[in-house]
């Protein structure tokens, strides 16, 4: 077995480089409240986390993702060890004698505000504030261990100045936009995106045809799964694609991404007709011609790529009626390849499904809905989260066998 | 033919997925001179060789037909011989995305089981990544090894027959991700920590059907310094489409019809107008015309649970010194 | 407090009579395989449970529901104490060395069949068979406790001759038909039926207008919630209602149930016009006239009930387009009362919902889908059931305020 | 006005549910001479008295209006002041059906909490049944008692301030059903067994948010001779309806349109043709006409968990002697 492993290593299995936070990276910051925000870590700037304080971007550069950091004095940060599980027992959660009474807190509102201000300046730590609060709370001593734990957790999420920098992976980006601006990415949830990628059968060398009216999350996720021998060809409306999500991806993806406007789908491109410039041409003329030539060549390349056909997958998330969108791109798809269509609602896909069933160009046509549930796992307090998303979207998938019938 | 990339034409020795219908698919190794029988008739392998993947082949009588599909990890999950409880697409895909699997990643899996997940991992991390998969049951390990060889996956997958709870993975600081599908995953958490890279973020997923396993696993992960412990269930349900009649009650009130008895809907061929999935007409058993509606309905029985997925990360060990320049 | 309880008792709180299995009752029998069947317990007959054996109906009469009985010799039954939880530990479920091999069982197929036959005759008990099987299974001794428990449970569900008689409550009937013949009751699941009853706000004195094309499950469930001061008026197509499910309900419900054919909805009933019979009329003539008079009177009563209006709820589960069904019955509904419409699919309700929203006759219009999950709860083996129903139907509910606008 | 039966006309002293919209309802005790203010304006109680339930009342200016609904247990669940985590309709209804609640049944509930479930039980078992409900928190018990009196439920409901874990229910062989919503229900199982009838089938439901509670409760039920131990979760999700545009991609391919920018859909009034919920047209921001489709979508955020419901029955004690004639 060791021989095999050695062989594998010899065959070129090499660890990817470690990922660290670089200047200019976008980072998803999870705050003590569990809310997240995306920030760009520009050198020599200050990153503000609102009421949780702010820190120097430089202090984070060079660190790896996933650690917990605490903001200390002067915008500095230090690694913070999150406390492990406590052993509070829900069986004793019987606050029979406790009456919720704001008067049990002996610190005044002003005193607490003062502590908060000191904390933001880094003069007082979160744990010091919480100790003050519990010491001055008359009811606290009467609480059960379970209620004490709950109280402290609640205060921690309010006063802690700890944060976790998360990588802008496809998962994290999907999760982020789903929670803060669902419409931007057309309501696609992590489990649905995951199933989509699996159904699409994208891999390093795959050539994928994609319509993504969800601002590029889908295109970005596909790009993480292809290398330079593959590509993603995005077909978009308007003159330029609106793939805003791509700018949060920290790796350059241009080489593997080609884009084409719908209006150019049937375009018969003439040869580049601008005459050669004379020697007397201005620098602007020279640069302009070169730019137009590059544009012309890029479009020619993209059209050639499209029209070479036999794409390995067709992936659609569109605000247009989906049946025709699929139909117009089918000629470029290879045989025995997947078509996967996403929508936030089922009804637009029902129409496509009915057409696919009757067209005889597809087999294994399936309409499915993902279901995802997160749990709180804590000793004696394990349960699904009390509030969750109502839906993560629908997927229609089919295998194209059109040419055979 | 490889499971982790497409080709266009079926050659002698290739594996194809024979598609009869949605509920009936099976893998077939195409070998010159052989004959394949199913309930739709007899098919000659020689007729298959040279065809494009996705082609329809007709049987000797010219009556029955099947499609020859290109194998993919997703189809393999539907046809793999079950040697153990296998992983299904919703879990496979969610775990893969959560663990950030991409070309180049190095992953450890234990146990291999029926190899359903292994195929999907291999497709995703190939050609530059590697999967080390461990199976403690000797016969299952042998069978999986044979499949990986047949499916040309040996460049990306190394399988080992090994009891990882007793002996660890025999790997240190190598893996970007670890997947544990074991009865007692908590006993393998220390080994997983050993195997994960320490210079960058490492991710782990433990797959357990029972909640008691999750409870113990989460404690073990916490004790071993993993963080961001989060647990999910991922499922999916399929919908069926059909047209149902929507007779008009006024016809009964007015006495034009006594009652409505639908023609058995599974016997009649569904007809849909091209431009609309939401209207149509049908004829009831009395011969009168009835408006129709296209509806979707979940399949009557769906998978209600597979496993709980417990995830955690192993964040690189940083000292108290915040300077990482070394 | 005791005084209050005494007062309550004085105010007439009296326990309902105990429910026992009576001759002629329908009983849902749950078999060791967990499958259920409905049988009618007729005196002096034999009840067959197929491969699990048969027993004398008389042996069950007089017993209460919910007990576990074992079939012993000569069709007799005896109370059986189900074994409690075992403490098998899944952590040891590592059958690393076990190879599934039918050869590990040393009893021949014929020997096992022989044991089964003897068991059916009552000569051998299920536990004796299982002991023989484990004693003769070479692999059994090598199995972990967890696997032994699993093996024994599997064999018990095969060889046990234990059954549980269940009452034909609304819950049990719904559950039964949902599992054996979903289409009969239009695919309504227990949780959906339950929500329907709660939304309808049915109570002892309620007058409920109901369209139930699901063979009377809904009508039957409503009838369990009203007493004689209330009623359920069922509107049906055809000449007589097809309420097959009602015959499984062990209590007579006729007094509280009135039915009306749709074709009679607008019927202007003439006075009973048959002339008085002469003294020489035959007995048949007399009986016939009396029957027709009763029928006439019953229809007159039902029409009067309907047209007195101000019903307390409108409940619909229909195979007809639902919007008009609701619309035609609205005139008989009281203000601030509930309309609840059930369908197995969402699409037929979408149309009704759109109409309700736009009609200004309803407030609090809601379309909802139930979600139900059962769990296996066993020490170290707690998890949701691995396979479950895909859907339990949809409910549209609204409060009628039509007269006010 | 009673919570467990309808009346038609609002009288002085009645409680009504003031309905502003789907997300905004509140209970109001109508008292002659009083005035009610909300964000839709000022309403005089005197204008309400004598109206039918369900009536629309217009404010002083004649601009704003509200509906005065008849209270029901289901509406009460939506407006009840939360003194504790309350039970919602999917749980309330499922438990009621499972426990076979009907007029005449005698039931025990502990704790009373905010009384959300108590109202529903009372409605269902009235007028011949009775609910004994126990609350160990004194102030909550007092508040609930006050509500039961105001809602005319005292004939059907008896509330007691009592620690049932320490002291039991003080009832023997009386209840058809017991409902336990307590942090440690296993400590009340013996008391529940005492309270349940022994001459006929008794049913119990334990309501617990955490799985660890279920695990201990199931063991206690098993030990105390309960059988048919089964556990469920019951939830529901609501759907919203809206019309979405379905522009035609051919118009973009052909150059008739450059892109599609929908008008903000929440700003425009939804229009539906009477006979069809699945077609329509709309105008996009560029002024061109676009086909529309009516779609439904679950609300973005739904309740993902309330509690686990553990049910069991207490089957009457039968001896080995099969003769039940005594």
mmCIF file of N, CA, C and O in Angstrom, chain C residues 61-119:
data_model
loop_
_atom_site.group_PDB
_atom_site.id
_atom_site.type_symbol
_atom_site.label_atom_id
_atom_site.label_comp_id
_atom_site.label_asym_id
_atom_site.label_seq_id
_atom_site.Cartn_x
_atom_site.Cartn_y
_atom_site.Cartn_z
ATOM 1 N N UNK C 61 -63.321 -10.141 21.444
ATOM 2 C CA UNK C 61 -64.471 -9.325 21.858
ATOM 3 C C UNK C 61 -64.435 -9.097 23.369
ATOM 4 O O UNK C 61 -64.188 -10.034 24.144
ATOM 5 N N UNK C 62 -64.653 -7.873 23.781
ATOM 6 C CA UNK C 62 -64.623 -7.531 25.196
ATOM 7 C C UNK C 62 -63.291 -6.962 25.644
ATOM 8 O O UNK C 62 -63.199 -6.329 26.687
ATOM 9 N N UNK C 63 -62.264 -7.182 24.838
ATOM 10 C CA UNK C 63 -60.967 -6.611 25.177
ATOM 11 C C UNK C 63 -60.909 -5.142 24.793
ATOM 12 O O UNK C 63 -61.668 -4.675 23.938
ATOM 13 N N UNK C 64 -59.976 -4.440 25.392
ATOM 14 C CA UNK C 64 -59.770 -3.045 25.001
ATOM 15 C C UNK C 64 -58.728 -2.977 23.888
ATOM 16 O O UNK C 64 -58.012 -3.941 23.631
ATOM 17 N N UNK C 65 -58.668 -1.825 23.255
ATOM 18 C CA UNK C 65 -57.731 -1.618 22.158
ATOM 19 C C UNK C 65 -56.326 -1.340 22.681
ATOM 20 O O UNK C 65 -56.144 -0.941 23.822
ATOM 21 N N UNK C 66 -55.351 -1.561 21.833
ATOM 22 C CA UNK C 66 -54.002 -1.088 22.126
ATOM 23 C C UNK C 66 -53.093 -2.096 22.784
ATOM 24 O O UNK C 66 -51.895 -1.880 22.879
ATOM 25 N N UNK C 67 -53.656 -3.196 23.243
ATOM 26 C CA UNK C 67 -52.838 -4.243 23.825
ATOM 27 C C UNK C 67 -52.172 -5.067 22.748
ATOM 28 O O UNK C 67 -52.639 -5.110 21.620
ATOM 29 N N UNK C 68 -51.101 -5.752 23.099
ATOM 30 C CA UNK C 68 -50.485 -6.689 22.172
ATOM 31 C C UNK C 68 -50.950 -8.090 22.538
ATOM 32 O O UNK C 68 -50.924 -8.470 23.711
ATOM 33 N N UNK C 69 -51.425 -8.830 21.530
ATOM 34 C CA UNK C 69 -51.876 -10.194 21.750
ATOM 35 C C UNK C 69 -51.031 -11.152 20.934
ATOM 36 O O UNK C 69 -50.597 -10.816 19.828
ATOM 37 N N UNK C 70 -50.830 -12.334 21.477
ATOM 38 C CA UNK C 70 -50.112 -13.358 20.735
ATOM 39 C C UNK C 70 -51.095 -14.466 20.407
ATOM 40 O O UNK C 70 -51.916 -14.852 21.247
ATOM 41 N N UNK C 71 -51.034 -14.959 19.172
ATOM 42 C CA UNK C 71 -51.892 -16.071 18.786
ATOM 43 C C UNK C 71 -51.268 -17.354 19.318
ATOM 44 O O UNK C 71 -50.095 -17.642 19.058
ATOM 45 N N UNK C 72 -52.041 -18.094 20.105
ATOM 46 C CA UNK C 72 -51.517 -19.366 20.616
ATOM 47 C C UNK C 72 -52.308 -20.506 19.974
ATOM 48 O O UNK C 72 -52.880 -20.338 18.899
ATOM 49 N N UNK C 73 -52.362 -21.663 20.615
ATOM 50 C CA UNK C 73 -53.011 -22.808 19.968
ATOM 51 C C UNK C 73 -54.518 -22.617 19.802
ATOM 52 O O UNK C 73 -55.165 -21.928 20.579
ATOM 53 N N UNK C 74 -55.054 -23.275 18.782
ATOM 54 C CA UNK C 74 -56.500 -23.346 18.564
ATOM 55 C C UNK C 74 -57.169 -21.991 18.399
ATOM 56 O O UNK C 74 -58.291 -21.795 18.847
ATOM 57 N N UNK C 75 -56.460 -21.033 17.790
ATOM 58 C CA UNK C 75 -57.088 -19.740 17.519
ATOM 59 C C UNK C 75 -57.289 -18.905 18.760
ATOM 60 O O UNK C 75 -57.954 -17.874 18.723
ATOM 61 N N UNK C 76 -56.730 -19.368 19.884
ATOM 62 C CA UNK C 76 -56.831 -18.550 21.092
ATOM 63 C C UNK C 76 -55.747 -17.480 21.072
ATOM 64 O O UNK C 76 -54.753 -17.586 20.330
ATOM 65 N N UNK C 77 -55.956 -16.427 21.859
ATOM 66 C CA UNK C 77 -54.956 -15.365 21.951
ATOM 67 C C UNK C 77 -54.673 -15.102 23.418
ATOM 68 O O UNK C 77 -55.504 -15.377 24.278
ATOM 69 N N UNK C 78 -53.464 -14.570 23.671
ATOM 70 C CA UNK C 78 -53.173 -14.182 25.046
ATOM 71 C C UNK C 78 -52.373 -12.893 25.065
ATOM 72 O O UNK C 78 -51.612 -12.618 24.136
ATOM 73 N N UNK C 79 -52.584 -12.090 26.121
ATOM 74 C CA UNK C 79 -51.825 -10.836 26.190
ATOM 75 C C UNK C 79 -50.340 -11.135 26.129
ATOM 76 O O UNK C 79 -49.859 -12.126 26.704
ATOM 77 N N UNK C 80 -49.616 -10.294 25.419
ATOM 78 C CA UNK C 80 -48.190 -10.528 25.209
ATOM 79 C C UNK C 80 -47.448 -9.290 25.654
ATOM 80 O O UNK C 80 -47.780 -8.184 25.238
ATOM 81 N N UNK C 81 -46.478 -9.477 26.537
ATOM 82 C CA UNK C 81 -45.706 -8.313 26.937
ATOM 83 C C UNK C 81 -44.567 -8.092 25.954
ATOM 84 O O UNK C 81 -43.658 -8.897 25.836
ATOM 85 N N UNK C 82 -44.677 -6.965 25.217
ATOM 86 C CA UNK C 82 -43.617 -6.621 24.266
ATOM 87 C C UNK C 82 -42.326 -6.398 25.033
ATOM 88 O O UNK C 82 -42.328 -5.724 26.064
ATOM 89 N N UNK C 83 -41.217 -6.933 24.527
ATOM 90 C CA UNK C 83 -39.958 -6.654 25.229
ATOM 91 C C UNK C 83 -39.633 -5.175 25.149
ATOM 92 O O UNK C 83 -39.933 -4.521 24.162
ATOM 93 N N UNK C 84 -39.041 -4.644 26.206
ATOM 94 C CA UNK C 84 -38.686 -3.219 26.225
ATOM 95 C C UNK C 84 -37.460 -2.952 25.382
ATOM 96 O O UNK C 84 -37.015 -3.788 24.601
ATOM 97 N N UNK C 85 -36.926 -1.768 25.555
ATOM 98 C CA UNK C 85 -35.736 -1.375 24.809
ATOM 99 C C UNK C 85 -34.579 -2.299 25.146
ATOM 100 O O UNK C 85 -34.357 -2.625 26.298
ATOM 101 N N UNK C 86 -33.816 -2.716 24.159
ATOM 102 C CA UNK C 86 -32.548 -3.365 24.465
ATOM 103 C C UNK C 86 -31.469 -2.289 24.448
ATOM 104 O O UNK C 86 -31.703 -1.157 24.056
ATOM 105 N N UNK C 87 -30.290 -2.650 24.886
ATOM 106 C CA UNK C 87 -29.255 -1.639 25.012
ATOM 107 C C UNK C 87 -28.117 -1.870 24.028
ATOM 108 O O UNK C 87 -26.972 -1.586 24.297
ATOM 109 N N UNK C 88 -28.446 -2.431 22.853
ATOM 110 C CA UNK C 88 -27.417 -2.669 21.849
ATOM 111 C C UNK C 88 -26.713 -1.359 21.521
ATOM 112 O O UNK C 88 -27.327 -0.313 21.482
ATOM 113 N N UNK C 89 -25.416 -1.452 21.295
ATOM 114 C CA UNK C 89 -24.634 -0.242 21.079
ATOM 115 C C UNK C 89 -24.131 -0.186 19.649
ATOM 116 O O UNK C 89 -23.360 -1.027 19.205
ATOM 117 N N UNK C 90 -24.585 0.841 18.939
ATOM 118 C CA UNK C 90 -24.209 0.924 17.526
ATOM 119 C C UNK C 90 -22.723 1.133 17.357
ATOM 120 O O UNK C 90 -22.146 0.801 16.326
ATOM 121 N N UNK C 91 -22.062 1.651 18.389
ATOM 122 C CA UNK C 91 -20.632 1.931 18.241
ATOM 123 C C UNK C 91 -19.862 0.652 17.959
ATOM 124 O O UNK C 91 -18.759 0.681 17.448
ATOM 125 N N UNK C 92 -20.477 -0.479 18.301
ATOM 126 C CA UNK C 92 -19.773 -1.746 18.090
ATOM 127 C C UNK C 92 -20.301 -2.462 16.858
ATOM 128 O O UNK C 92 -20.130 -3.663 16.706
ATOM 129 N N UNK C 93 -20.940 -1.701 15.959
ATOM 130 C CA UNK C 93 -21.578 -2.334 14.803
ATOM 131 C C UNK C 93 -20.583 -2.629 13.687
ATOM 132 O O UNK C 93 -20.872 -2.497 12.516
ATOM 133 N N UNK C 94 -19.386 -3.032 14.083
ATOM 134 C CA UNK C 94 -18.279 -3.215 13.143
ATOM 135 C C UNK C 94 -18.108 -4.659 12.716
ATOM 136 O O UNK C 94 -17.214 -5.345 13.179
ATOM 137 N N UNK C 95 -18.961 -5.135 11.821
ATOM 138 C CA UNK C 95 -18.859 -6.555 11.469
ATOM 139 C C UNK C 95 -17.723 -6.801 10.495
ATOM 140 O O UNK C 95 -17.891 -7.344 9.424
ATOM 141 N N UNK C 96 -16.538 -6.396 10.942
ATOM 142 C CA UNK C 96 -15.413 -6.427 10.028
ATOM 143 C C UNK C 96 -15.177 -7.811 9.435
ATOM 144 O O UNK C 96 -14.827 -7.941 8.266
ATOM 145 N N UNK C 97 -15.389 -8.848 10.270
ATOM 146 C CA UNK C 97 -15.019 -10.183 9.816
ATOM 147 C C UNK C 97 -16.199 -10.958 9.267
ATOM 148 O O UNK C 97 -16.046 -12.074 8.793
ATOM 149 N N UNK C 98 -17.388 -10.379 9.329
ATOM 150 C CA UNK C 98 -18.572 -11.118 8.902
ATOM 151 C C UNK C 98 -18.719 -11.047 7.391
ATOM 152 O O UNK C 98 -18.691 -9.982 6.790
ATOM 153 N N UNK C 99 -18.869 -12.202 6.799
ATOM 154 C CA UNK C 99 -19.177 -12.252 5.379
ATOM 155 C C UNK C 99 -20.602 -12.775 5.286
ATOM 156 O O UNK C 99 -20.916 -13.812 5.868
ATOM 157 N N UNK C 100 -21.471 -12.046 4.621
ATOM 158 C CA UNK C 100 -22.853 -12.501 4.515
ATOM 159 C C UNK C 100 -22.874 -13.798 3.723
ATOM 160 O O UNK C 100 -22.545 -13.823 2.547
ATOM 161 N N UNK C 101 -23.250 -14.856 4.369
ATOM 162 C CA UNK C 101 -23.150 -16.169 3.735
ATOM 163 C C UNK C 101 -24.350 -16.995 4.180
ATOM 164 O O UNK C 101 -24.482 -17.339 5.347
ATOM 165 N N UNK C 102 -25.233 -17.316 3.236
ATOM 166 C CA UNK C 102 -26.407 -18.102 3.606
ATOM 167 C C UNK C 102 -26.013 -19.439 4.222
ATOM 168 O O UNK C 102 -26.777 -20.037 4.970
ATOM 169 N N UNK C 103 -24.788 -19.898 3.931
ATOM 170 C CA UNK C 103 -24.369 -21.197 4.443
ATOM 171 C C UNK C 103 -24.159 -21.196 5.954
ATOM 172 O O UNK C 103 -24.026 -22.246 6.565
ATOM 173 N N UNK C 104 -24.101 -20.006 6.556
ATOM 174 C CA UNK C 104 -23.869 -19.996 7.992
ATOM 175 C C UNK C 104 -25.077 -20.541 8.765
ATOM 176 O O UNK C 104 -24.966 -20.902 9.922
ATOM 177 N N UNK C 105 -26.241 -20.592 8.109
ATOM 178 C CA UNK C 105 -27.421 -21.179 8.744
ATOM 179 C C UNK C 105 -27.430 -22.687 8.502
ATOM 180 O O UNK C 105 -27.487 -23.133 7.365
ATOM 181 N N UNK C 106 -27.360 -23.471 9.595
ATOM 182 C CA UNK C 106 -27.251 -24.919 9.456
ATOM 183 C C UNK C 106 -28.614 -25.606 9.319
ATOM 184 O O UNK C 106 -28.683 -26.785 8.961
ATOM 185 N N UNK C 107 -29.683 -24.891 9.653
ATOM 186 C CA UNK C 107 -31.012 -25.473 9.409
ATOM 187 C C UNK C 107 -31.291 -25.416 7.915
ATOM 188 O O UNK C 107 -30.978 -24.421 7.260
ATOM 189 N N UNK C 108 -31.882 -26.463 7.381
ATOM 190 C CA UNK C 108 -32.188 -26.466 5.955
ATOM 191 C C UNK C 108 -33.449 -25.645 5.707
ATOM 192 O O UNK C 108 -34.225 -25.351 6.618
ATOM 193 N N UNK C 109 -33.659 -25.275 4.448
ATOM 194 C CA UNK C 109 -34.870 -24.557 4.059
ATOM 195 C C UNK C 109 -36.104 -25.334 4.509
ATOM 196 O O UNK C 109 -37.045 -24.771 5.061
ATOM 197 N N UNK C 110 -36.053 -26.681 4.283
ATOM 198 C CA UNK C 110 -37.206 -27.511 4.635
ATOM 199 C C UNK C 110 -37.441 -27.508 6.142
ATOM 200 O O UNK C 110 -38.576 -27.458 6.608
ATOM 201 N N UNK C 111 -36.357 -27.565 6.897
ATOM 202 C CA UNK C 111 -36.509 -27.566 8.356
ATOM 203 C C UNK C 111 -37.160 -26.268 8.846
ATOM 204 O O UNK C 111 -38.028 -26.276 9.716
ATOM 205 N N UNK C 112 -36.729 -25.154 8.232
ATOM 206 C CA UNK C 112 -37.301 -23.860 8.648
ATOM 207 C C UNK C 112 -38.781 -23.789 8.283
ATOM 208 O O UNK C 112 -39.625 -23.362 9.079
ATOM 209 N N UNK C 113 -39.102 -24.274 7.054
ATOM 210 C CA UNK C 113 -40.504 -24.276 6.631
ATOM 211 C C UNK C 113 -41.343 -25.139 7.581
ATOM 212 O O UNK C 113 -42.476 -24.800 7.922
ATOM 213 N N UNK C 114 -40.761 -26.254 8.007
ATOM 214 C CA UNK C 114 -41.454 -27.128 8.948
ATOM 215 C C UNK C 114 -41.757 -26.417 10.254
ATOM 216 O O UNK C 114 -42.872 -26.502 10.792
ATOM 217 N N UNK C 115 -40.766 -25.679 10.748
ATOM 218 C CA UNK C 115 -40.959 -24.928 11.989
ATOM 219 C C UNK C 115 -42.075 -23.908 11.824
ATOM 220 O O UNK C 115 -42.914 -23.716 12.700
ATOM 221 N N UNK C 116 -42.067 -23.234 10.640
ATOM 222 C CA UNK C 116 -43.089 -22.231 10.379
ATOM 223 C C UNK C 116 -44.475 -22.852 10.448
ATOM 224 O O UNK C 116 -45.394 -22.274 11.030
ATOM 225 N N UNK C 117 -44.617 -24.028 9.819
ATOM 226 C CA UNK C 117 -45.919 -24.695 9.806
ATOM 227 C C UNK C 117 -46.359 -25.022 11.228
ATOM 228 O O UNK C 117 -47.501 -24.783 11.612
ATOM 229 N N UNK C 118 -45.440 -25.593 12.000
ATOM 230 C CA UNK C 118 -45.776 -25.922 13.387
ATOM 231 C C UNK C 118 -46.173 -24.671 14.166
ATOM 232 O O UNK C 118 -47.064 -24.689 14.998
ATOM 233 N N UNK C 119 -45.487 -23.575 13.847
ATOM 234 C CA UNK C 119 -45.776 -22.323 14.524
ATOM 235 C C UNK C 119 -47.183 -21.846 14.208
ATOM 236 O O UNK C 119 -47.928 -21.422 15.091
#
